[in-house]
């Protein structure tokens, strides 16, 4: 079912590179399809949205009102939930809120001896658009993970888009929007939803930033509209890398690998372990457990396409390979996870210990589940409150300060050949100072 590799193989590095190669977000055909969709929405607005929703989501809507959900409908969905579901959503929301409140950045300033004041004003974005995926599965947890940090940051207006294939609305998704304080929901998906948020239409207001994961069409659209609006990241399919010392119940690890594989045929699940016999046990667990999984076709395809069981020399080598892979999720299923964590530099989220299954992070541990994928954890971070805040520099210059700064600026401006810059600084210089 899954590729078996060993770091002692002579061609291990090229095999690993092959396994990690992921180019869907820059697939030229997808980019071309998305460019056409973006242009159509830009030119024909709501009419194009209705057309694409019919074509891609199988949803026949007479007008945009049929694709718009007001707060009262979100509340009604919340009220329809079974109490146990409502409590689970509320509990997850509380934990996510508590974690993200620690990320709030505050404005700061300091005063220099001559009275010049310098600082940074931190302000929330005015209006953001949250993309919640809904093609192959529904993601109430993604509603919480996007909307709560925005709310904590103080964003004034939160617009959410979510596709509803064949018009099937998911109460948990709408209830999560209610709990998180989303202002309006449009049942739109794919590149057309991203275009609507980026450019605005007669119905949909233009937003300042679009966040949230999605499939290759969503990713390509976000990449294309960046600059018109901000984006959080270009997220690829889900990934999990497990490092195990061979002592965790193999069924647990097998299910952890399935948990990300079941998202998508191109999701990635990899296990690193120094013990070849243990890798065989996990393979046996997977073979036994797979037939009982409702999404077994997706899991099988994902594991065959992009999964691997890799034998490493030792845990130190496993850490090195993890840094090379820079996975979205990294489980350290070992006796001393903190010692191993100290060797990890690149991972979106690190799950420590045998009990920390990645699924807990997806739903309710507290940290965000929107994470850098496709090796971007080398330079990117989890979605957070900081993605919904921005910074403005503050510069107050006293008369005395203008004398010191003016002379420096004037010299540098002349060096750059910029006369107006130099004079602008020099006009404020006072005789005798
Ligand atoms: N990183 C995260 O936090 C996170 C969370 C949840 C899901 N995900 C990932 O998000 C992805 C969700 O993908 P999905 O497909 O289920 O939902 P989606 O909402 O991203 O995509 C569905 C939309 O894709 C568009 N589409 C489908 N086929 C098309 C075509 N041929 N041409 C143009 N547009 C087309 C349609 O408009 C449809 O509404 C999965 O890869 C999943 O792993 C990531
Ligand atoms: N694992 C996904 C992020 O890669 C998030 C998610 C939502 N629901 C289940 N899982
Ligand atoms: Zn998941």
CSV table of C-alpha atoms and ligand atoms in Angstrom, one decimal:
chain,number,residue,atom,x,y,z
A,1,UNK,CA,0.0,0.0,0.0
A,2,UNK,CA,2.8,2.4,0.9
A,3,UNK,CA,6.3,2.9,-0.4
A,4,UNK,CA,9.1,1.4,1.9
A,5,UNK,CA,12.4,3.3,1.9
A,6,UNK,CA,15.6,3.3,4.0
A,7,UNK,CA,18.1,6.1,4.5
A,8,UNK,CA,20.9,3.6,3.8
A,9,UNK,CA,19.7,3.2,0.2
A,10,UNK,CA,22.1,4.9,-2.2
A,11,UNK,CA,19.3,6.7,-4.0
A,12,UNK,CA,17.4,7.7,-0.9
A,13,UNK,CA,17.8,11.4,-1.4
A,14,UNK,CA,16.4,11.5,-5.0
A,15,UNK,CA,13.6,9.1,-3.8
A,16,UNK,CA,12.7,11.5,-1.0
A,17,UNK,CA,12.8,14.5,-3.4
A,18,UNK,CA,10.4,12.7,-5.7
A,19,UNK,CA,8.1,11.9,-2.8
A,20,UNK,CA,8.0,15.6,-1.6
A,21,UNK,CA,7.6,17.1,-5.1
A,22,UNK,CA,4.2,18.8,-5.2
A,23,UNK,CA,3.4,21.2,-8.0
A,24,UNK,CA,-0.4,21.2,-8.1
A,25,UNK,CA,-0.7,24.8,-6.9
A,26,UNK,CA,1.4,25.8,-9.9
A,27,UNK,CA,-0.2,23.5,-12.4
A,28,UNK,CA,-0.4,25.5,-15.6
A,29,UNK,CA,-3.8,24.1,-16.6
A,30,UNK,CA,-5.2,24.9,-13.1
A,31,UNK,CA,-3.7,28.4,-13.3
A,32,UNK,CA,-5.3,28.9,-16.8
A,33,UNK,CA,-8.7,27.8,-15.6
A,34,UNK,CA,-8.5,30.0,-12.5
A,35,UNK,CA,-7.4,33.0,-14.6
A,36,UNK,CA,-10.5,32.6,-16.7
A,37,UNK,CA,-12.7,32.4,-13.6
A,38,UNK,CA,-11.1,35.4,-12.0
A,39,UNK,CA,-11.6,37.5,-15.2
A,40,UNK,CA,-15.2,36.4,-15.5
A,41,UNK,CA,-16.1,37.3,-11.9
A,42,UNK,CA,-14.3,40.6,-12.3
A,43,UNK,CA,-16.2,41.5,-15.5
A,44,UNK,CA,-19.6,39.9,-14.8
A,45,UNK,CA,-19.7,39.8,-11.0
A,46,UNK,CA,-22.7,38.1,-9.5
A,47,UNK,CA,-23.9,36.6,-12.8
A,48,UNK,CA,-20.6,34.7,-13.2
A,49,UNK,CA,-20.8,33.6,-9.5
A,50,UNK,CA,-24.2,32.0,-10.2
A,51,UNK,CA,-23.0,30.3,-13.3
A,52,UNK,CA,-19.9,28.8,-11.7
A,53,UNK,CA,-21.8,27.7,-8.6
A,54,UNK,CA,-24.2,25.8,-11.0
A,55,UNK,CA,-21.3,24.3,-12.9
A,56,UNK,CA,-18.9,23.3,-10.1
A,57,UNK,CA,-21.1,22.8,-7.1
A,58,UNK,CA,-24.3,21.5,-8.8
A,59,UNK,CA,-26.3,24.3,-7.1
A,60,UNK,CA,-29.0,26.1,-9.1
A,61,UNK,CA,-29.6,29.5,-7.5
A,62,UNK,CA,-32.0,32.0,-8.9
A,63,UNK,CA,-30.1,35.0,-7.4
A,64,UNK,CA,-27.4,35.9,-4.9
A,65,UNK,CA,-30.0,36.1,-2.1
A,66,UNK,CA,-30.2,32.3,-2.4
A,67,UNK,CA,-26.5,32.1,-1.7
A,68,UNK,CA,-26.5,34.5,1.2
A,69,UNK,CA,-26.9,33.5,4.9
A,70,UNK,CA,-27.8,36.1,7.4
A,71,UNK,CA,-26.9,35.9,11.2
A,72,UNK,CA,-30.4,34.6,12.0
A,73,UNK,CA,-29.8,31.5,9.8
A,74,UNK,CA,-26.5,30.9,11.5
A,75,UNK,CA,-28.2,31.1,14.9
A,76,UNK,CA,-30.9,28.7,13.7
A,77,UNK,CA,-28.3,26.1,12.6
A,78,UNK,CA,-26.7,26.5,16.0
A,79,UNK,CA,-30.0,25.8,17.7
A,80,UNK,CA,-30.7,22.7,15.6
A,81,UNK,CA,-27.5,21.0,16.8
A,82,UNK,CA,-27.6,18.2,19.3
A,83,UNK,CA,-26.4,19.4,22.7
A,84,UNK,CA,-23.3,17.2,22.6
A,85,UNK,CA,-22.3,18.8,19.3
A,86,UNK,CA,-23.0,22.3,20.5
A,87,UNK,CA,-20.9,21.7,23.7
A,88,UNK,CA,-18.0,20.2,21.7
A,89,UNK,CA,-18.0,23.2,19.3
A,90,UNK,CA,-18.2,25.7,22.3
A,91,UNK,CA,-15.4,23.9,24.1
A,92,UNK,CA,-13.2,23.9,21.0
A,93,UNK,CA,-13.9,27.6,20.4
A,94,UNK,CA,-13.0,28.5,24.0
A,95,UNK,CA,-9.7,26.6,23.9
A,96,UNK,CA,-8.8,28.2,20.5
A,97,UNK,CA,-9.7,31.6,21.8
A,98,UNK,CA,-7.7,31.3,24.9
A,99,UNK,CA,-4.6,30.2,23.0
A,100,UNK,CA,-4.9,33.0,20.4
A,101,UNK,CA,-5.5,35.7,23.0
A,102,UNK,CA,-1.8,35.2,23.9
A,103,UNK,CA,-0.8,36.2,20.3
A,104,UNK,CA,-2.3,39.7,20.5
A,105,UNK,CA,0.4,42.3,19.7
A,106,UNK,CA,0.3,45.7,21.3
A,107,UNK,CA,1.4,49.1,20.0
A,108,UNK,CA,4.6,50.5,21.5
A,109,UNK,CA,6.6,53.7,21.5
A,110,UNK,CA,9.6,55.3,23.1
A,111,UNK,CA,10.9,58.8,23.5
A,112,UNK,CA,14.5,59.9,22.7
A,113,UNK,CA,16.4,62.4,24.8
A,114,UNK,CA,15.6,65.3,22.4
A,115,UNK,CA,11.9,64.6,22.5
A,116,UNK,CA,11.6,62.6,19.3
A,117,UNK,CA,9.0,59.8,19.7
A,118,UNK,CA,9.2,56.6,17.7
A,119,UNK,CA,6.9,53.7,17.8
A,120,UNK,CA,4.6,51.2,16.1
A,121,UNK,CA,0.8,51.3,16.1
A,122,UNK,CA,-0.8,47.9,15.8
A,123,UNK,CA,-4.3,47.9,14.2
A,124,UNK,CA,-6.7,45.2,13.1
A,125,UNK,CA,-7.7,44.8,9.5
A,126,UNK,CA,-11.1,46.4,8.6
A,127,UNK,CA,-12.7,43.5,6.7
A,128,UNK,CA,-11.5,40.0,6.0
A,129,UNK,CA,-12.8,37.1,3.9
A,130,UNK,CA,-12.5,33.5,5.3
A,131,UNK,CA,-12.4,30.6,2.8
A,132,UNK,CA,-13.8,27.5,4.4
A,133,UNK,CA,-13.3,24.4,2.3
A,134,UNK,CA,-16.4,22.3,1.5
A,135,UNK,CA,-15.8,20.2,-1.7
A,136,UNK,CA,-14.9,16.8,-0.3
A,137,UNK,CA,-15.7,17.3,3.4
A,138,UNK,CA,-17.1,19.9,5.7
A,139,UNK,CA,-14.8,21.8,8.1
A,140,UNK,CA,-16.5,23.5,11.1
A,141,UNK,CA,-13.1,23.3,12.8
A,142,UNK,CA,-11.7,25.5,10.0
A,143,UNK,CA,-14.4,28.1,10.6
A,144,UNK,CA,-13.2,28.4,14.3
A,145,UNK,CA,-9.5,28.4,13.3
A,146,UNK,CA,-10.0,31.3,10.9
A,147,UNK,CA,-12.6,33.4,12.5
A,148,UNK,CA,-11.5,33.3,16.1
A,149,UNK,CA,-8.0,34.8,15.5
A,150,UNK,CA,-9.7,37.5,13.4
A,151,UNK,CA,-12.1,38.3,16.1
A,152,UNK,CA,-9.4,38.3,18.8
A,153,UNK,CA,-7.4,40.8,16.6
A,154,UNK,CA,-10.4,43.1,16.5
A,155,UNK,CA,-11.4,42.8,12.8
A,156,UNK,CA,-14.5,44.8,12.3
A,157,UNK,CA,-16.2,42.6,9.7
A,158,UNK,CA,-15.8,39.0,8.9
A,159,UNK,CA,-17.2,37.5,5.7
A,160,UNK,CA,-17.1,33.8,5.2
A,161,UNK,CA,-17.5,31.8,2.0
A,162,UNK,CA,-18.1,28.0,1.9
A,163,UNK,CA,-19.2,25.8,-1.0
A,164,UNK,CA,-22.3,23.8,-0.5
A,165,UNK,CA,-22.2,21.0,-3.1
A,166,UNK,CA,-25.7,20.4,-4.5
A,167,UNK,CA,-27.0,22.9,-2.0
A,168,UNK,CA,-26.3,20.7,1.1
A,169,UNK,CA,-25.7,23.1,4.0
A,170,UNK,CA,-23.8,21.8,7.0
A,171,UNK,CA,-25.3,22.9,10.3
A,172,UNK,CA,-22.0,22.4,12.2
A,173,UNK,CA,-20.2,24.8,9.8
A,174,UNK,CA,-22.9,27.4,10.1
A,175,UNK,CA,-23.1,27.0,13.9
A,176,UNK,CA,-19.4,27.4,14.1
A,177,UNK,CA,-19.7,30.7,12.2
A,178,UNK,CA,-22.3,31.8,14.7
A,179,UNK,CA,-20.1,30.9,17.7
A,180,UNK,CA,-17.1,32.6,16.2
A,181,UNK,CA,-18.9,35.8,15.4
A,182,UNK,CA,-18.9,35.7,11.5
A,183,UNK,CA,-20.9,38.6,10.1
A,184,UNK,CA,-22.1,37.1,6.9
A,185,UNK,CA,-21.8,33.8,5.0
A,186,UNK,CA,-22.0,33.2,1.2
A,187,UNK,CA,-22.4,29.6,-0.1
A,188,UNK,CA,-19.7,30.0,-2.7
A,189,UNK,CA,-16.6,28.0,-3.3
A,190,UNK,CA,-13.5,27.6,-5.4
A,191,UNK,CA,-11.7,30.3,-7.4
A,192,UNK,CA,-15.0,32.2,-8.0
A,193,UNK,CA,-15.4,32.7,-4.2
A,194,UNK,CA,-11.8,34.0,-3.9
A,195,UNK,CA,-12.4,36.3,-6.9
A,196,UNK,CA,-15.6,37.7,-5.3
A,197,UNK,CA,-13.8,38.5,-2.1
A,198,UNK,CA,-10.8,40.0,-3.8
A,199,UNK,CA,-12.6,42.2,-6.3
A,200,UNK,CA,-16.1,42.6,-4.8
A,201,UNK,CA,-19.3,42.3,-6.7
A,202,UNK,CA,-22.7,44.0,-6.5
A,203,UNK,CA,-23.5,41.6,-3.6
A,204,UNK,CA,-20.2,40.7,-2.1
A,205,UNK,CA,-18.1,43.4,-0.5
A,206,UNK,CA,-14.4,43.5,-1.3
A,207,UNK,CA,-12.2,42.4,1.6
A,208,UNK,CA,-8.7,43.4,2.6
A,209,UNK,CA,-7.3,40.0,3.2
A,210,UNK,CA,-8.4,36.4,2.4
A,211,UNK,CA,-7.4,33.5,4.7
A,212,UNK,CA,-8.1,29.9,4.9
A,213,UNK,CA,-7.2,26.6,3.1
A,214,UNK,CA,-8.7,25.0,0.0
A,215,UNK,CA,-8.0,22.8,-2.9
A,216,UNK,CA,-5.7,23.5,-5.9
A,217,UNK,CA,-8.2,26.0,-7.5
A,218,UNK,CA,-8.5,27.9,-4.2
A,219,UNK,CA,-4.7,28.0,-3.8
A,220,UNK,CA,-4.1,29.1,-7.4
A,221,UNK,CA,-6.8,31.8,-7.0
A,222,UNK,CA,-5.3,33.1,-3.8
A,223,UNK,CA,-1.8,33.2,-5.4
A,224,UNK,CA,-3.3,35.2,-8.3
A,225,UNK,CA,-5.2,37.8,-6.3
A,226,UNK,CA,-2.3,38.5,-3.9
A,227,UNK,CA,-1.5,42.2,-4.2
A,228,UNK,CA,-5.1,43.2,-4.8
A,229,UNK,CA,-5.8,41.8,-1.3
A,230,UNK,CA,-3.5,40.2,1.3
A,231,UNK,CA,-3.5,36.4,1.8
A,232,UNK,CA,-2.3,34.3,4.7
A,233,UNK,CA,-0.5,31.6,2.7
A,234,UNK,CA,-0.9,29.3,-0.3
A,235,UNK,CA,-1.9,26.1,1.5
A,236,UNK,CA,-1.3,22.7,-0.2
A,237,UNK,CA,-2.9,19.4,0.8
A,238,UNK,CA,-2.6,18.2,4.4
A,239,UNK,CA,0.6,16.4,5.6
A,240,UNK,CA,1.7,14.4,8.6
A,241,UNK,CA,5.2,13.2,9.5
A,242,UNK,CA,5.4,10.8,12.4
A,243,UNK,CA,8.8,10.0,14.1
A,244,UNK,CA,8.4,6.9,16.2
A,245,UNK,CA,10.9,5.1,18.4
A,246,UNK,CA,9.0,1.8,17.7
A,247,UNK,CA,7.3,1.7,21.1
A,248,UNK,CA,3.9,3.3,20.3
A,249,UNK,CA,0.9,1.0,19.6
A,250,UNK,CA,1.2,0.5,15.8
A,251,UNK,CA,-2.6,0.9,15.5
A,252,UNK,CA,-2.3,4.4,16.9
A,253,UNK,CA,0.4,5.4,14.4
A,254,UNK,CA,-1.4,3.7,11.5
A,255,UNK,CA,-4.6,5.7,12.3
A,256,UNK,CA,-2.6,9.0,12.7
A,257,UNK,CA,-1.2,8.4,9.2
A,258,UNK,CA,-4.8,7.7,7.9
A,259,UNK,CA,-6.1,10.8,9.6
A,260,UNK,CA,-4.3,13.1,7.2
A,261,UNK,CA,-4.5,10.7,4.2
A,262,UNK,CA,-8.3,10.8,4.4
A,263,UNK,CA,-8.4,14.5,3.6
A,264,UNK,CA,-7.3,14.2,0.0
A,265,UNK,CA,-5.8,11.7,-2.6
A,266,UNK,CA,-2.8,14.0,-2.7
A,267,UNK,CA,-2.4,14.4,1.1
A,268,UNK,CA,0.9,13.1,2.5
A,269,UNK,CA,1.6,10.7,5.4
A,270,UNK,CA,5.1,9.6,6.2
A,271,UNK,CA,6.5,7.5,9.1
A,272,UNK,CA,10.2,7.6,10.2
A,273,UNK,CA,11.4,4.9,12.5
A,274,UNK,CA,14.8,3.2,13.2
A,275,UNK,CA,13.1,-0.2,13.7
A,276,UNK,CA,12.3,-2.1,10.5
A,277,UNK,CA,10.2,-4.7,12.3
A,278,UNK,CA,8.0,-1.8,13.7
A,279,UNK,CA,7.5,-0.4,10.2
A,280,UNK,CA,6.2,-3.8,9.2
A,281,UNK,CA,3.8,-3.8,12.2
A,282,UNK,CA,2.4,-0.4,11.2
A,283,UNK,CA,2.0,-1.7,7.6
A,284,UNK,CA,0.1,-4.7,9.0
A,285,UNK,CA,-2.1,-2.4,11.1
A,286,UNK,CA,-2.9,-0.3,8.1
A,287,UNK,CA,-3.8,-3.3,6.0
A,288,UNK,CA,-6.1,-4.6,8.8
A,289,UNK,CA,-7.7,-1.2,9.6
A,290,UNK,CA,-8.2,0.2,6.2
A,291,UNK,CA,-11.2,-1.8,5.1
A,292,UNK,CA,-13.2,-0.4,8.1
A,293,UNK,CA,-12.6,3.2,7.0
A,294,UNK,CA,-15.5,5.0,5.2
A,295,UNK,CA,-13.0,7.1,3.2
A,296,UNK,CA,-10.8,4.1,2.4
A,297,UNK,CA,-10.6,5.0,-1.3
A,298,UNK,CA,-9.1,8.4,-0.6
A,299,UNK,CA,-6.8,7.0,2.1
A,300,UNK,CA,-5.5,4.2,-0.2
A,301,UNK,CA,-4.9,6.7,-3.1
A,302,UNK,CA,-3.1,9.2,-0.8
A,303,UNK,CA,-0.9,6.5,0.8
A,304,UNK,CA,0.0,5.0,-2.6
A,305,UNK,CA,0.6,8.4,-4.3
A,306,UNK,CA,2.5,10.2,-1.6
A,307,UNK,CA,2.9,8.0,1.5
A,308,UNK,CA,6.1,6.3,2.8
A,309,UNK,CA,7.5,4.2,5.6
A,310,UNK,CA,11.1,5.1,6.0
A,311,UNK,CA,13.7,3.3,8.1
A,312,UNK,CA,16.3,5.7,9.6
A,313,UNK,CA,19.6,4.9,11.3
A,314,UNK,CA,18.5,6.6,14.6
A,315,UNK,CA,16.3,9.4,16.0
A,316,UNK,CA,18.9,12.1,15.3
A,317,UNK,CA,18.8,11.2,11.6
A,318,UNK,CA,15.0,11.2,11.8
A,319,UNK,CA,15.1,14.8,13.1
A,320,UNK,CA,17.4,15.9,10.3
A,321,UNK,CA,15.1,14.4,7.7
A,322,UNK,CA,12.1,16.1,9.4
A,323,UNK,CA,13.9,19.4,9.1
A,324,UNK,CA,14.4,18.7,5.4
A,325,UNK,CA,10.7,17.8,4.9
A,326,UNK,CA,9.5,20.7,7.0
A,327,UNK,CA,6.1,19.1,7.5
A,328,UNK,CA,2.8,20.7,8.2
A,329,UNK,CA,2.3,18.4,11.2
A,330,UNK,CA,5.1,16.5,13.0
A,331,UNK,CA,4.3,13.9,15.7
A,332,UNK,CA,7.2,12.9,18.0
A,333,UNK,CA,5.9,9.6,19.2
A,334,UNK,CA,9.0,8.8,21.3
A,335,UNK,CA,10.0,8.3,25.0
A,336,UNK,CA,11.6,11.7,25.4
A,337,UNK,CA,9.8,14.0,22.9
A,338,UNK,CA,11.2,17.3,24.4
A,339,UNK,CA,14.8,16.2,23.7
A,340,UNK,CA,13.9,15.4,20.1
A,341,UNK,CA,11.9,18.6,19.8
A,342,UNK,CA,15.1,20.6,20.5
A,343,UNK,CA,16.5,19.2,17.3
A,344,UNK,CA,13.5,20.4,15.1
A,345,UNK,CA,13.8,23.7,13.3
A,346,UNK,CA,11.1,23.4,10.6
A,347,UNK,CA,7.5,22.2,11.2
A,348,UNK,CA,4.1,23.9,11.2
A,349,UNK,CA,3.0,22.2,14.5
A,350,UNK,CA,4.8,19.7,16.7
A,351,UNK,CA,2.9,17.1,18.6
A,352,UNK,CA,4.9,15.8,21.6
A,353,UNK,CA,4.5,12.3,23.1
A,354,UNK,CA,2.5,9.2,22.3
A,355,UNK,CA,-0.8,10.7,23.4
A,356,UNK,CA,-0.6,13.8,21.3
A,357,UNK,CA,-2.4,12.7,18.2
A,358,UNK,CA,-2.5,15.2,15.4
A,359,UNK,CA,-6.3,15.0,15.3
A,360,UNK,CA,-6.5,16.7,18.7
A,361,UNK,CA,-4.7,19.7,17.2
A,362,UNK,CA,-7.1,19.7,14.2
A,363,UNK,CA,-10.0,20.3,16.5
A,364,UNK,CA,-9.5,21.5,19.9
A,365,UNK,CA,-6.0,21.6,21.5
A,366,UNK,CA,-5.9,25.4,21.0
A,367,UNK,CA,-3.2,26.2,18.4
A,368,UNK,CA,-4.3,26.9,14.9
A,369,UNK,CA,-4.7,24.1,12.3
A,370,UNK,CA,-4.1,26.3,9.3
A,371,UNK,CA,-0.4,25.6,8.9
A,372,UNK,CA,2.3,26.0,6.3
A,373,UNK,CA,2.4,23.0,4.0
A,374,UNK,CA,4.6,21.8,1.1
A,375,UNK,CA,7.9,22.6,2.9
A,376,UNK,CA,6.9,26.2,3.5
A,377,UNK,CA,7.4,25.7,7.3
A,378,UNK,CA,11.0,26.6,6.4
A,379,UNK,CA,9.9,30.2,6.3
A,380,UNK,CA,6.2,30.4,7.3
A,381,UNK,CA,4.2,30.1,10.5
A,382,UNK,CA,0.7,29.0,11.6
A,383,UNK,CA,-2.2,31.2,10.9
A,384,UNK,CA,-2.6,33.5,14.0
A,385,UNK,CA,-3.9,36.8,15.4
A,386,UNK,CA,-0.8,38.5,13.9
A,387,UNK,CA,-2.2,37.7,10.4
A,388,UNK,CA,-5.2,39.9,11.1
A,389,UNK,CA,-3.2,42.8,12.6
A,390,UNK,CA,-0.9,45.2,10.8
A,391,UNK,CA,1.6,47.7,11.9
A,392,UNK,CA,2.2,51.4,11.2
A,393,UNK,CA,5.4,53.1,12.1
A,394,UNK,CA,5.0,56.3,14.2
A,395,UNK,CA,7.5,59.1,13.9
A,396,UNK,CA,7.2,62.3,15.9
A,397,UNK,CA,10.2,64.6,15.5
A,398,UNK,CA,10.9,67.4,17.9
A,399,UNK,CA,12.5,70.7,16.7
A,400,UNK,CA,15.8,69.5,18.3
A,401,UNK,CA,15.4,66.1,16.7
A,402,UNK,CA,15.0,67.7,13.3
A,403,UNK,CA,18.5,69.2,13.6
A,404,UNK,CA,20.2,65.8,14.2
A,405,UNK,CA,18.1,63.9,11.8
A,406,UNK,CA,18.1,66.7,9.2
A,407,UNK,CA,21.8,66.7,8.8
A,408,UNK,CA,22.1,62.9,8.4
A,409,UNK,CA,19.2,62.8,6.0
A,410,UNK,CA,20.6,65.8,3.9
A,411,UNK,CA,24.0,64.1,3.5
A,412,UNK,CA,22.4,60.8,2.5
A,413,UNK,CA,19.9,62.5,0.1
A,414,UNK,CA,22.7,64.4,-1.7
A,415,UNK,CA,24.5,61.0,-1.9
A,416,UNK,CA,21.5,59.6,-3.7
A,417,UNK,CA,21.1,62.6,-5.9
A,418,UNK,CA,17.7,63.4,-4.5
A,419,UNK,CA,17.6,67.2,-4.2
A,420,UNK,CA,14.0,67.5,-2.9
A,421,UNK,CA,14.6,65.0,-0.1
A,422,UNK,CA,17.7,67.0,0.9
A,423,UNK,CA,16.0,70.3,0.9
A,424,UNK,CA,13.0,69.0,2.8
A,425,UNK,CA,15.3,68.0,5.6
A,426,UNK,CA,17.4,71.2,5.4
A,427,UNK,CA,14.4,73.6,5.5
A,428,UNK,CA,13.9,72.4,9.1
A,429,UNK,CA,17.5,73.1,10.2
A,430,UNK,CA,17.8,76.1,12.4
A,431,UNK,CA,20.7,78.6,12.4
A,432,UNK,CA,23.1,78.0,15.3
A,433,UNK,CA,21.8,74.6,16.3
B,1,LIG,N1,-4.6,23.3,5.8
B,1,LIG,C1,-5.8,23.2,6.5
B,1,LIG,O1,-5.9,23.8,7.5
B,1,LIG,C2,-6.9,22.5,5.9
B,1,LIG,C3,-8.1,22.4,6.5
B,1,LIG,C4,-9.1,21.7,5.9
B,1,LIG,C5,-9.0,21.2,4.6
B,1,LIG,N2,-7.7,21.4,4.0
B,1,LIG,C6,-7.5,20.9,2.7
B,1,LIG,O2,-8.4,21.7,1.8
B,1,LIG,C7,-8.7,21.0,0.7
B,1,LIG,C8,-10.2,21.1,0.5
B,1,LIG,O3,-10.5,20.7,-0.8
B,1,LIG,P1,-12.0,20.4,-1.2
B,1,LIG,O4,-11.9,20.1,-2.7
B,1,LIG,O5,-12.6,19.5,-0.3
B,1,LIG,O6,-12.8,21.8,-1.0
B,1,LIG,P2,-12.7,23.3,-1.6
B,1,LIG,O7,-13.8,24.1,-0.9
B,1,LIG,O8,-11.3,23.8,-1.4
B,1,LIG,O9,-12.9,23.2,-3.1
B,1,LIG,C9,-14.2,23.0,-3.7
B,1,LIG,C10,-14.4,23.9,-4.8
B,1,LIG,O10,-13.4,23.7,-5.9
B,1,LIG,C11,-13.9,24.1,-7.1
B,1,LIG,N3,-13.6,23.1,-8.1
B,1,LIG,C12,-13.7,21.8,-8.1
B,1,LIG,N4,-13.4,21.3,-9.3
B,1,LIG,C13,-13.2,22.3,-10.1
B,1,LIG,C14,-12.8,22.4,-11.5
B,1,LIG,N5,-12.6,21.3,-12.2
B,1,LIG,N6,-12.6,23.6,-12.0
B,1,LIG,C15,-12.7,24.7,-11.3
B,1,LIG,N7,-13.1,24.7,-10.0
B,1,LIG,C16,-13.3,23.5,-9.4
B,1,LIG,C17,-15.4,24.3,-7.0
B,1,LIG,O11,-15.7,25.6,-7.1
B,1,LIG,C18,-15.7,23.8,-5.5
B,1,LIG,O12,-16.7,24.7,-4.9
B,1,LIG,C19,-8.2,19.6,0.9
B,1,LIG,O13,-7.0,19.4,0.2
B,1,LIG,C20,-7.9,19.5,2.4
B,1,LIG,O14,-6.8,18.6,2.7
B,1,LIG,C21,-6.7,22.0,4.6
B,2,LIG,N1,-5.7,18.5,9.2
B,2,LIG,C1,-6.3,19.7,8.5
B,2,LIG,C2,-5.2,20.7,8.3
B,2,LIG,O1,-4.1,20.1,7.5
B,2,LIG,C3,-7.3,20.4,9.4
B,2,LIG,C4,-8.5,19.6,9.7
B,2,LIG,C5,-9.8,20.0,9.8
B,2,LIG,N2,-10.6,19.0,10.1
B,2,LIG,C6,-9.8,17.9,10.2
B,2,LIG,N3,-8.6,18.3,9.9
B,3,LIG,ZN1,-7.0,16.9,9.6
